[in-house]
Amino acid sequence: MVALLAFVPESAWAAKIGDVAEETSLGQQAARFFSFRDPSVRYAVIGSVLLGISCGLLGCFIVVRKMALVGDTLSHAVLPGVALGFLFSGVSVSGLFDWSFDVDNITKNPALIFAGAVIAGVAGTLLVTTLKQTTKIKEDSALGLTLASFFAVGICLLTMIQDLPTGNKSGIDKFMFGQAAAIGKGDIQLMLGVTMLIVAVVFVFYKELLVTSFDAGFARSIALPSEWVHHGLMLLVAFAVVIALQAVGVVLVSAMLITPAAAAYLLTDRMHRMLFLAVGFGVASGVIGAFISFLKPNIPTGPCMVLGASAVFAVAFFGGPRHGVLTRWWRHVSRSKRVQRENTLKAVYQVLENRAAQPEDSVSLKELAERRRETLDEVSGQAQALKQHRLVTLHEEGNKILFTPGGWQLACTIVRNHRLWELYLTNAANIAADHVHDDAEKIEHILGDDVVRELERMLDDTTRDPHGRAIPGFADIHKPFAPSASGPSGYGRSS
Amino acid sequence: MTDSPATNGEDIPLEIHDLTAGYYKKPVLWGIDLQVPKGKLVGIVGPNGAGKSTLIKAIMGLVPPSSGWVKIFGKPYQENRRRVGYVPQRESVDWDFPVTVMDVVMMGRYGHIGWFKRPKKADREIARDCLDKVKMLPFAKRQISNLSGGQQQRVFLARALAQESDIYFMDEPFAGVDAATETAIIALLHELREKGKTLLVVHHDLPTARNYFDQLLLLNMRVVAYGETEEVFTYELLQKTYGGRLTILSEVADAVGQRAK
């Protein structure tokens, strides 16, 4: 199959993304994509990398400043500017009042589109600020209103352009959902310039961006102009949105700002790490999106990139090492399993205690079931779990339970924690003796060594709990212990 | 001759003349006159809505004044801002922000470091010392959301200490902190005062205000009284500060606010 590629003459390399012959396999297409031999693939990949960098960096500040909706509004508000910038390329100016408009002169001029979009974005931001300050309309309504009205104007203008009698509408129809293949050399130059500007600003003004984002009042008290930092940041966001438009499209460009940064926010507690992670995620989702749209040219690039970013976010959401949903669920499950093991172990201890038996003596499943008020099947499963953790050994087909030394120590510790806590609550906190058991049931599993030592210091007499039962001391915990290898001794044999 | 330090107010940490300030042109403070001498620990007390926080913010230019002026060591705030330290209310920031305790304290150095530059080793050492003073050094690498209310307040205090200022403004540093932190903070404030620093502290608890502060500023939209604690902490003056809303002043303020809209 690889040989097939060799038969394709060099001149047959497609000039456009997606012009690849249908019969090649996924592996071959991937090989071709990542060889970057086609100029359009190169442009698409470079463009995706650049937009991933700029959107990732600025997205972090948008997320920590809680401005996600502002970013969304800004990205929709640029659409009329894009359309006007496109139309303006048909205007030729020969004198101050001697303007002429020629449909056939219209071209996709990245600089004009950029200028138009930035102006529209700034106008949108100004409208939001004005509405907020002069009326009682709150920010969310002002944002929603601006987003919708600017977007509507943009759609009308784009539809008008579609109907213009000019053949040169290349790419303008792709601004809605994005098409990485439509990225040209001029776009790349603009993207490179803007990305370098954004990287430089974030690097040089990192300190100022950090403090104004965290505590604007404090920043102003040290004479940092928080408002101007905010306006500067918004202008950069407008730049980033505009350079990302061709590849991602107006509708979804805000997702490229927010999603990689939000995923990074879930994964780290440090701003600079968040910036690096967000850039990595942005670049990865950008390239994934460009690749998918290379495989399936009919799908616009924007949704592909945003899908990539959302996948990254989903991984962070479910599998994040600290806050991930699955991670937390797993921690919860293993903790409740441990609590159940410890409770069973405690029940075995209490059966022995009630019989005044020795730690080396055995406990039958039946006794355990009575103690736990559970069925034989249930306690049998619990006994198996204890055995797996080498806390007990099972004998006589699993009907007899014997502590291992480790199991005995753990059981003593749990019972000691429980009774010390009960003692503390009744003695030091003056809680009635019949109120303390349920609380101690939970606390016994989480008391650390430090707290136990603290409790011991605070309590004078730690030999008996409030209910008059003995509290196992260190002598009990470290009792010389000789587990009978042969099986249960005579004592405690079930009758 | 009039330029001698004694007359142009360089030795007066804070001087306020006829300051009227508020939000959206609706005045909260009326005609504030104040002159705080050096090395005093001043408590600002008054009922809710008396403008305690607004006064601090107006001094630092965070709330624009509609009339009057403020001088810090004889100069406008902007010119002497490096001599001012600020502890905002704890609730004013998002404690989920991805920074560590050390990062926050380092922000206290930003005013000295200036634009473009990065913190130097000396700045880092100052920040460490300040964290140590509030007993938070072991938490330096902790993310700030894992702190208790009292610990958060100590971090803010350490940040203000790192500003190495001569006059400090603190907005309710005792709000919602544990007793141990409250004791630690007041000890620190006394230590700063011994070093000749001037401190203005917004405080909401009257009984402790009497013990904590050298001087009290009783505030209710205007200065009710200002002076040594034992002179000002009287039934009549407190009654005047807390007793009922100042109906006429609030009504006029509402009217002014209406007209501005």
Short mmCIF file of N, CA and C in Angstrom, two decimals, chain A residues 74-209:
data_model
loop_
_atom_site.label_atom_id
_atom_site.label_comp_id
_atom_site.label_asym_id
_atom_site.label_seq_id
_atom_site.Cartn_x
_atom_site.Cartn_y
_atom_site.Cartn_z
N LEU A 74 -17.14 39.27 22.06
CA LEU A 74 -16.16 39.90 21.20
C LEU A 74 -16.00 39.11 19.90
N SER A 75 -15.97 37.78 20.01
CA SER A 75 -15.73 36.98 18.82
C SER A 75 -16.90 37.05 17.85
N HIS A 76 -18.12 37.21 18.38
CA HIS A 76 -19.26 37.35 17.47
C HIS A 76 -19.34 38.76 16.91
N ALA A 77 -18.91 39.73 17.71
CA ALA A 77 -19.05 41.14 17.31
C ALA A 77 -18.12 41.49 16.15
N VAL A 78 -17.08 40.69 15.90
CA VAL A 78 -16.16 41.05 14.83
C VAL A 78 -16.71 40.74 13.45
N LEU A 79 -17.79 39.93 13.38
CA LEU A 79 -18.25 39.48 12.07
C LEU A 79 -18.59 40.62 11.10
N PRO A 80 -19.39 41.63 11.51
CA PRO A 80 -19.65 42.71 10.55
C PRO A 80 -18.37 43.38 10.07
N GLY A 81 -17.38 43.49 10.94
CA GLY A 81 -16.10 44.08 10.56
C GLY A 81 -15.40 43.25 9.50
N VAL A 82 -15.49 41.92 9.63
CA VAL A 82 -14.88 41.03 8.63
C VAL A 82 -15.52 41.29 7.26
N ALA A 83 -16.85 41.34 7.26
CA ALA A 83 -17.56 41.53 6.00
C ALA A 83 -17.24 42.90 5.39
N LEU A 84 -17.23 43.94 6.24
CA LEU A 84 -16.94 45.28 5.73
C LEU A 84 -15.49 45.37 5.22
N GLY A 85 -14.59 44.74 5.95
CA GLY A 85 -13.19 44.74 5.51
C GLY A 85 -13.05 44.08 4.15
N PHE A 86 -13.83 43.01 3.96
CA PHE A 86 -13.80 42.32 2.67
C PHE A 86 -14.34 43.22 1.56
N LEU A 87 -15.47 43.89 1.85
CA LEU A 87 -16.06 44.79 0.85
C LEU A 87 -15.14 45.96 0.56
N PHE A 88 -14.46 46.44 1.58
CA PHE A 88 -13.65 47.64 1.44
C PHE A 88 -12.51 47.44 0.46
N SER A 89 -12.11 46.17 0.26
CA SER A 89 -11.02 45.92 -0.69
C SER A 89 -11.45 46.28 -2.11
N GLY A 90 -12.76 46.40 -2.34
CA GLY A 90 -13.23 46.78 -3.66
C GLY A 90 -13.26 48.28 -3.85
N VAL A 91 -12.96 49.01 -2.79
CA VAL A 91 -13.00 50.47 -2.88
C VAL A 91 -11.63 50.95 -3.30
N SER A 92 -11.61 51.77 -4.33
CA SER A 92 -10.33 52.38 -4.68
C SER A 92 -10.43 53.87 -4.43
N VAL A 93 -9.45 54.38 -3.71
CA VAL A 93 -9.47 55.78 -3.33
C VAL A 93 -8.47 56.53 -4.20
N SER A 94 -8.97 57.49 -4.98
CA SER A 94 -8.02 58.27 -5.79
C SER A 94 -7.99 59.72 -5.33
N GLY A 95 -8.92 60.10 -4.51
CA GLY A 95 -8.90 61.46 -3.95
C GLY A 95 -9.71 61.46 -2.68
N LEU A 96 -9.76 62.60 -1.99
CA LEU A 96 -10.43 62.66 -0.71
C LEU A 96 -11.91 62.29 -0.84
N PHE A 97 -12.57 62.82 -1.88
CA PHE A 97 -13.98 62.51 -2.08
C PHE A 97 -14.20 61.70 -3.35
N ASP A 98 -13.13 61.15 -3.87
CA ASP A 98 -13.21 60.45 -5.14
C ASP A 98 -13.02 58.96 -4.90
N TRP A 99 -14.03 58.37 -4.25
CA TRP A 99 -13.95 56.95 -3.98
C TRP A 99 -14.78 56.22 -5.01
N SER A 100 -14.31 55.09 -5.44
CA SER A 100 -15.15 54.30 -6.33
C SER A 100 -15.14 52.85 -5.86
N PHE A 101 -16.26 52.19 -6.06
CA PHE A 101 -16.40 50.82 -5.61
C PHE A 101 -16.55 49.92 -6.82
N ASP A 102 -15.69 48.96 -6.96
CA ASP A 102 -15.78 48.06 -8.09
C ASP A 102 -15.80 46.63 -7.57
N VAL A 103 -16.89 45.97 -7.83
CA VAL A 103 -17.09 44.61 -7.34
C VAL A 103 -15.94 43.69 -7.77
N ASP A 104 -15.44 43.90 -8.96
CA ASP A 104 -14.43 42.98 -9.48
C ASP A 104 -13.08 43.15 -8.79
N ASN A 105 -12.90 44.29 -8.13
CA ASN A 105 -11.63 44.50 -7.43
C ASN A 105 -11.56 43.79 -6.07
N ILE A 106 -12.73 43.26 -5.65
CA ILE A 106 -12.78 42.68 -4.30
C ILE A 106 -11.83 41.48 -4.22
N THR A 107 -10.97 41.51 -3.20
CA THR A 107 -10.11 40.36 -2.91
C THR A 107 -10.15 40.12 -1.42
N LYS A 108 -9.63 38.98 -1.02
CA LYS A 108 -9.56 38.73 0.43
C LYS A 108 -8.25 39.31 0.93
N ASN A 109 -8.31 40.53 1.41
CA ASN A 109 -7.11 41.19 1.88
C ASN A 109 -7.02 41.04 3.40
N PRO A 110 -6.11 40.21 3.91
CA PRO A 110 -6.07 39.92 5.36
C PRO A 110 -5.93 41.18 6.20
N ALA A 111 -5.15 42.16 5.73
CA ALA A 111 -4.93 43.35 6.54
C ALA A 111 -6.22 44.14 6.71
N LEU A 112 -6.98 44.29 5.60
CA LEU A 112 -8.24 45.04 5.67
C LEU A 112 -9.25 44.32 6.55
N ILE A 113 -9.32 42.99 6.38
CA ILE A 113 -10.26 42.23 7.19
C ILE A 113 -9.89 42.35 8.66
N PHE A 114 -8.58 42.29 8.93
CA PHE A 114 -8.11 42.42 10.30
C PHE A 114 -8.53 43.76 10.91
N ALA A 115 -8.28 44.83 10.13
CA ALA A 115 -8.61 46.17 10.62
C ALA A 115 -10.11 46.28 10.88
N GLY A 116 -10.92 45.82 9.92
CA GLY A 116 -12.37 45.91 10.07
C GLY A 116 -12.84 45.15 11.29
N ALA A 117 -12.29 43.95 11.47
CA ALA A 117 -12.74 43.11 12.58
C ALA A 117 -12.36 43.72 13.92
N VAL A 118 -11.15 44.27 14.01
CA VAL A 118 -10.74 44.87 15.27
C VAL A 118 -11.61 46.07 15.60
N ILE A 119 -11.91 46.88 14.57
CA ILE A 119 -12.77 48.05 14.81
C ILE A 119 -14.14 47.60 15.30
N ALA A 120 -14.71 46.57 14.64
CA ALA A 120 -16.02 46.09 15.06
C ALA A 120 -15.96 45.54 16.48
N GLY A 121 -14.88 44.82 16.80
CA GLY A 121 -14.75 44.27 18.15
C GLY A 121 -14.68 45.36 19.20
N VAL A 122 -13.90 46.39 18.92
CA VAL A 122 -13.79 47.50 19.87
C VAL A 122 -15.14 48.19 20.01
N ALA A 123 -15.84 48.38 18.87
CA ALA A 123 -17.16 49.02 18.93
C ALA A 123 -18.10 48.20 19.81
N GLY A 124 -18.06 46.87 19.65
CA GLY A 124 -18.91 46.01 20.47
C GLY A 124 -18.60 46.16 21.95
N THR A 125 -17.30 46.16 22.28
CA THR A 125 -16.90 46.29 23.69
C THR A 125 -17.37 47.63 24.24
N LEU A 126 -17.23 48.70 23.43
CA LEU A 126 -17.67 50.02 23.87
C LEU A 126 -19.16 50.03 24.12
N LEU A 127 -19.92 49.37 23.24
CA LEU A 127 -21.38 49.33 23.41
C LEU A 127 -21.73 48.66 24.74
N VAL A 128 -21.05 47.55 25.04
CA VAL A 128 -21.32 46.85 26.30
C VAL A 128 -21.04 47.78 27.49
N THR A 129 -19.88 48.45 27.44
CA THR A 129 -19.52 49.34 28.55
C THR A 129 -20.54 50.46 28.70
N THR A 130 -20.94 51.06 27.56
CA THR A 130 -21.89 52.17 27.61
C THR A 130 -23.23 51.71 28.19
N LEU A 131 -23.71 50.57 27.71
CA LEU A 131 -25.00 50.07 28.21
C LEU A 131 -24.93 49.85 29.72
N LYS A 132 -23.79 49.31 30.16
CA LYS A 132 -23.64 48.97 31.57
C LYS A 132 -23.61 50.23 32.43
N GLN A 133 -22.94 51.27 31.92
CA GLN A 133 -22.73 52.44 32.76
C GLN A 133 -23.88 53.43 32.72
N THR A 134 -24.62 53.47 31.60
CA THR A 134 -25.64 54.51 31.49
C THR A 134 -27.04 53.99 31.78
N THR A 135 -27.23 52.70 31.79
CA THR A 135 -28.56 52.18 32.09
C THR A 135 -28.45 51.20 33.24
N LYS A 136 -29.60 50.66 33.66
CA LYS A 136 -29.51 49.69 34.75
C LYS A 136 -29.35 48.27 34.21
N ILE A 137 -29.14 48.15 32.92
CA ILE A 137 -28.91 46.83 32.33
C ILE A 137 -27.58 46.28 32.88
N LYS A 138 -27.62 45.02 33.33
CA LYS A 138 -26.41 44.42 33.89
C LYS A 138 -25.54 43.82 32.79
N GLU A 139 -24.33 43.42 33.20
CA GLU A 139 -23.35 43.02 32.21
C GLU A 139 -23.84 41.87 31.32
N ASP A 140 -24.47 40.84 31.92
CA ASP A 140 -24.82 39.66 31.12
C ASP A 140 -25.80 40.02 30.01
N SER A 141 -26.79 40.87 30.35
CA SER A 141 -27.76 41.27 29.33
C SER A 141 -27.09 42.13 28.25
N ALA A 142 -26.22 43.04 28.69
CA ALA A 142 -25.52 43.91 27.74
C ALA A 142 -24.70 43.06 26.77
N LEU A 143 -24.05 42.02 27.31
CA LEU A 143 -23.23 41.15 26.46
C LEU A 143 -24.10 40.39 25.47
N GLY A 144 -25.19 39.80 25.99
CA GLY A 144 -26.05 39.01 25.11
C GLY A 144 -26.63 39.86 23.99
N LEU A 145 -27.06 41.07 24.35
CA LEU A 145 -27.65 41.98 23.39
C LEU A 145 -26.64 42.36 22.29
N THR A 146 -25.43 42.71 22.73
CA THR A 146 -24.41 43.13 21.76
C THR A 146 -24.03 41.97 20.84
N LEU A 147 -23.81 40.81 21.46
CA LEU A 147 -23.45 39.62 20.69
C LEU A 147 -24.44 39.39 19.56
N ALA A 148 -25.74 39.35 19.92
CA ALA A 148 -26.76 39.00 18.95
C ALA A 148 -26.88 40.07 17.86
N SER A 149 -26.88 41.35 18.26
CA SER A 149 -27.13 42.38 17.24
C SER A 149 -25.96 42.48 16.27
N PHE A 150 -24.73 42.44 16.78
CA PHE A 150 -23.58 42.51 15.88
C PHE A 150 -23.54 41.29 14.96
N PHE A 151 -23.83 40.14 15.54
CA PHE A 151 -23.79 38.92 14.75
C PHE A 151 -24.83 38.98 13.63
N ALA A 152 -26.03 39.50 13.95
CA ALA A 152 -27.09 39.59 12.95
C ALA A 152 -26.65 40.49 11.79
N VAL A 153 -26.06 41.64 12.14
CA VAL A 153 -25.57 42.54 11.09
C VAL A 153 -24.55 41.81 10.22
N GLY A 154 -23.66 41.10 10.87
CA GLY A 154 -22.62 40.37 10.16
C GLY A 154 -23.19 39.35 9.19
N ILE A 155 -24.20 38.61 9.66
CA ILE A 155 -24.80 37.57 8.80
C ILE A 155 -25.43 38.21 7.57
N CYS A 156 -26.15 39.33 7.79
CA CYS A 156 -26.78 40.02 6.66
C CYS A 156 -25.72 40.44 5.65
N LEU A 157 -24.62 41.04 6.13
CA LEU A 157 -23.57 41.50 5.23
C LEU A 157 -22.95 40.32 4.47
N LEU A 158 -22.70 39.22 5.20
CA LEU A 158 -22.10 38.05 4.55
C LEU A 158 -23.01 37.52 3.45
N THR A 159 -24.33 37.48 3.72
CA THR A 159 -25.27 36.99 2.72
C THR A 159 -25.26 37.90 1.49
N MET A 160 -25.16 39.23 1.75
CA MET A 160 -25.07 40.17 0.63
C MET A 160 -23.84 39.88 -0.21
N ILE A 161 -22.72 39.61 0.47
CA ILE A 161 -21.48 39.35 -0.27
C ILE A 161 -21.62 38.09 -1.11
N GLN A 162 -22.31 37.09 -0.56
CA GLN A 162 -22.50 35.85 -1.31
C GLN A 162 -23.22 36.12 -2.64
N ASP A 163 -24.11 37.13 -2.62
CA ASP A 163 -24.90 37.42 -3.81
C ASP A 163 -24.21 38.37 -4.77
N LEU A 164 -23.03 38.90 -4.38
CA LEU A 164 -22.34 39.85 -5.26
C LEU A 164 -21.88 39.15 -6.54
N PRO A 165 -21.94 39.88 -7.67
CA PRO A 165 -21.52 39.26 -8.93
C PRO A 165 -20.01 39.27 -9.08
N THR A 166 -19.30 38.69 -8.15
CA THR A 166 -17.85 38.60 -8.28
C THR A 166 -17.42 37.17 -8.01
N GLY A 167 -16.44 36.73 -8.73
CA GLY A 167 -15.98 35.36 -8.56
C GLY A 167 -14.97 35.23 -7.43
N ASN A 168 -14.61 36.37 -6.86
CA ASN A 168 -13.47 36.35 -5.95
C ASN A 168 -13.91 36.41 -4.48
N LYS A 169 -14.71 35.43 -4.10
CA LYS A 169 -15.19 35.46 -2.72
C LYS A 169 -14.43 34.43 -1.88
N SER A 170 -13.27 34.04 -2.40
CA SER A 170 -12.57 32.91 -1.81
C SER A 170 -12.44 33.05 -0.30
N GLY A 171 -12.97 32.10 0.41
CA GLY A 171 -12.75 32.04 1.85
C GLY A 171 -13.75 32.79 2.68
N ILE A 172 -14.41 33.83 2.09
CA ILE A 172 -15.29 34.65 2.94
C ILE A 172 -16.46 33.81 3.44
N ASP A 173 -16.88 32.81 2.63
CA ASP A 173 -17.98 31.96 3.06
C ASP A 173 -17.55 31.00 4.16
N LYS A 174 -16.24 30.91 4.37
CA LYS A 174 -15.77 29.96 5.39
C LYS A 174 -15.62 30.62 6.76
N PHE A 175 -15.93 31.91 6.86
CA PHE A 175 -15.70 32.60 8.11
C PHE A 175 -16.66 32.16 9.21
N MET A 176 -17.77 31.54 8.81
CA MET A 176 -18.75 31.16 9.82
C MET A 176 -18.26 29.99 10.67
N PHE A 177 -17.81 28.93 9.99
CA PHE A 177 -17.38 27.76 10.75
C PHE A 177 -15.90 27.44 10.57
N GLY A 178 -15.23 28.23 9.74
CA GLY A 178 -13.79 28.06 9.62
C GLY A 178 -13.39 27.00 8.61
N GLN A 179 -12.30 27.24 7.92
CA GLN A 179 -11.72 26.23 7.04
C GLN A 179 -10.21 26.48 7.00
N ALA A 180 -9.48 25.57 7.63
CA ALA A 180 -8.03 25.75 7.71
C ALA A 180 -7.41 25.78 6.32
N ALA A 181 -8.06 25.07 5.37
CA ALA A 181 -7.49 25.01 4.03
C ALA A 181 -7.51 26.37 3.35
N ALA A 182 -8.37 27.27 3.84
CA ALA A 182 -8.47 28.57 3.19
C ALA A 182 -7.39 29.53 3.67
N ILE A 183 -6.55 29.09 4.61
CA ILE A 183 -5.49 29.95 5.11
C ILE A 183 -4.43 30.12 4.02
N GLY A 184 -4.13 31.38 3.71
CA GLY A 184 -3.14 31.64 2.68
C GLY A 184 -1.87 32.21 3.28
N LYS A 185 -0.94 32.55 2.37
CA LYS A 185 0.35 33.04 2.85
C LYS A 185 0.20 34.36 3.61
N GLY A 186 -0.67 35.24 3.07
CA GLY A 186 -0.89 36.53 3.74
C GLY A 186 -1.45 36.34 5.13
N ASP A 187 -2.38 35.37 5.28
CA ASP A 187 -2.96 35.09 6.60
C ASP A 187 -1.86 34.66 7.56
N ILE A 188 -0.98 33.78 7.06
CA ILE A 188 0.08 33.25 7.94
C ILE A 188 0.97 34.37 8.45
N GLN A 189 1.31 35.30 7.55
CA GLN A 189 2.18 36.41 7.99
C GLN A 189 1.51 37.22 9.09
N LEU A 190 0.23 37.50 8.90
CA LEU A 190 -0.51 38.26 9.89
C LEU A 190 -0.59 37.50 11.22
N MET A 191 -0.89 36.19 11.11
CA MET A 191 -1.00 35.37 12.31
C MET A 191 0.32 35.34 13.06
N LEU A 192 1.40 35.22 12.31
CA LEU A 192 2.72 35.16 12.94
C LEU A 192 3.00 36.46 13.70
N GLY A 193 2.71 37.58 13.03
CA GLY A 193 2.95 38.87 13.68
C GLY A 193 2.14 39.02 14.96
N VAL A 194 0.86 38.70 14.87
CA VAL A 194 -0.02 38.88 16.04
C VAL A 194 0.39 37.93 17.16
N THR A 195 0.71 36.69 16.81
CA THR A 195 1.09 35.73 17.85
C THR A 195 2.37 36.18 18.55
N MET A 196 3.32 36.68 17.75
CA MET A 196 4.56 37.14 18.38
C MET A 196 4.28 38.32 19.32
N LEU A 197 3.37 39.19 18.89
CA LEU A 197 3.00 40.32 19.75
C LEU A 197 2.39 39.82 21.06
N ILE A 198 1.48 38.86 20.95
CA ILE A 198 0.78 38.36 22.15
C ILE A 198 1.78 37.68 23.09
N VAL A 199 2.65 36.84 22.53
CA VAL A 199 3.65 36.15 23.36
C VAL A 199 4.53 37.19 24.06
N ALA A 200 4.95 38.20 23.30
CA ALA A 200 5.83 39.21 23.89
C ALA A 200 5.12 39.97 25.01
N VAL A 201 3.87 40.36 24.76
CA VAL A 201 3.14 41.14 25.78
C VAL A 201 2.94 40.31 27.04
N VAL A 202 2.53 39.05 26.87
CA VAL A 202 2.30 38.21 28.05
C VAL A 202 3.61 38.00 28.80
N PHE A 203 4.71 37.85 28.08
CA PHE A 203 6.00 37.63 28.73
C PHE A 203 6.45 38.90 29.47
N VAL A 204 6.36 40.03 28.78
CA VAL A 204 6.88 41.27 29.37
C VAL A 204 6.00 41.76 30.51
N PHE A 205 4.68 41.65 30.33
CA PHE A 205 3.76 42.20 31.32
C PHE A 205 3.12 41.13 32.20
N TYR A 206 3.79 39.98 32.31
CA TYR A 206 3.22 38.87 33.09
C TYR A 206 2.84 39.31 34.50
N LYS A 207 3.77 39.99 35.14
CA LYS A 207 3.59 40.46 36.51
C LYS A 207 2.36 41.37 36.62
N GLU A 208 2.25 42.31 35.71
CA GLU A 208 1.14 43.25 35.75
C GLU A 208 -0.18 42.55 35.45
N LEU A 209 -0.16 41.64 34.47
CA LEU A 209 -1.39 40.91 34.13
C LEU A 209 -1.82 40.06 35.31
#
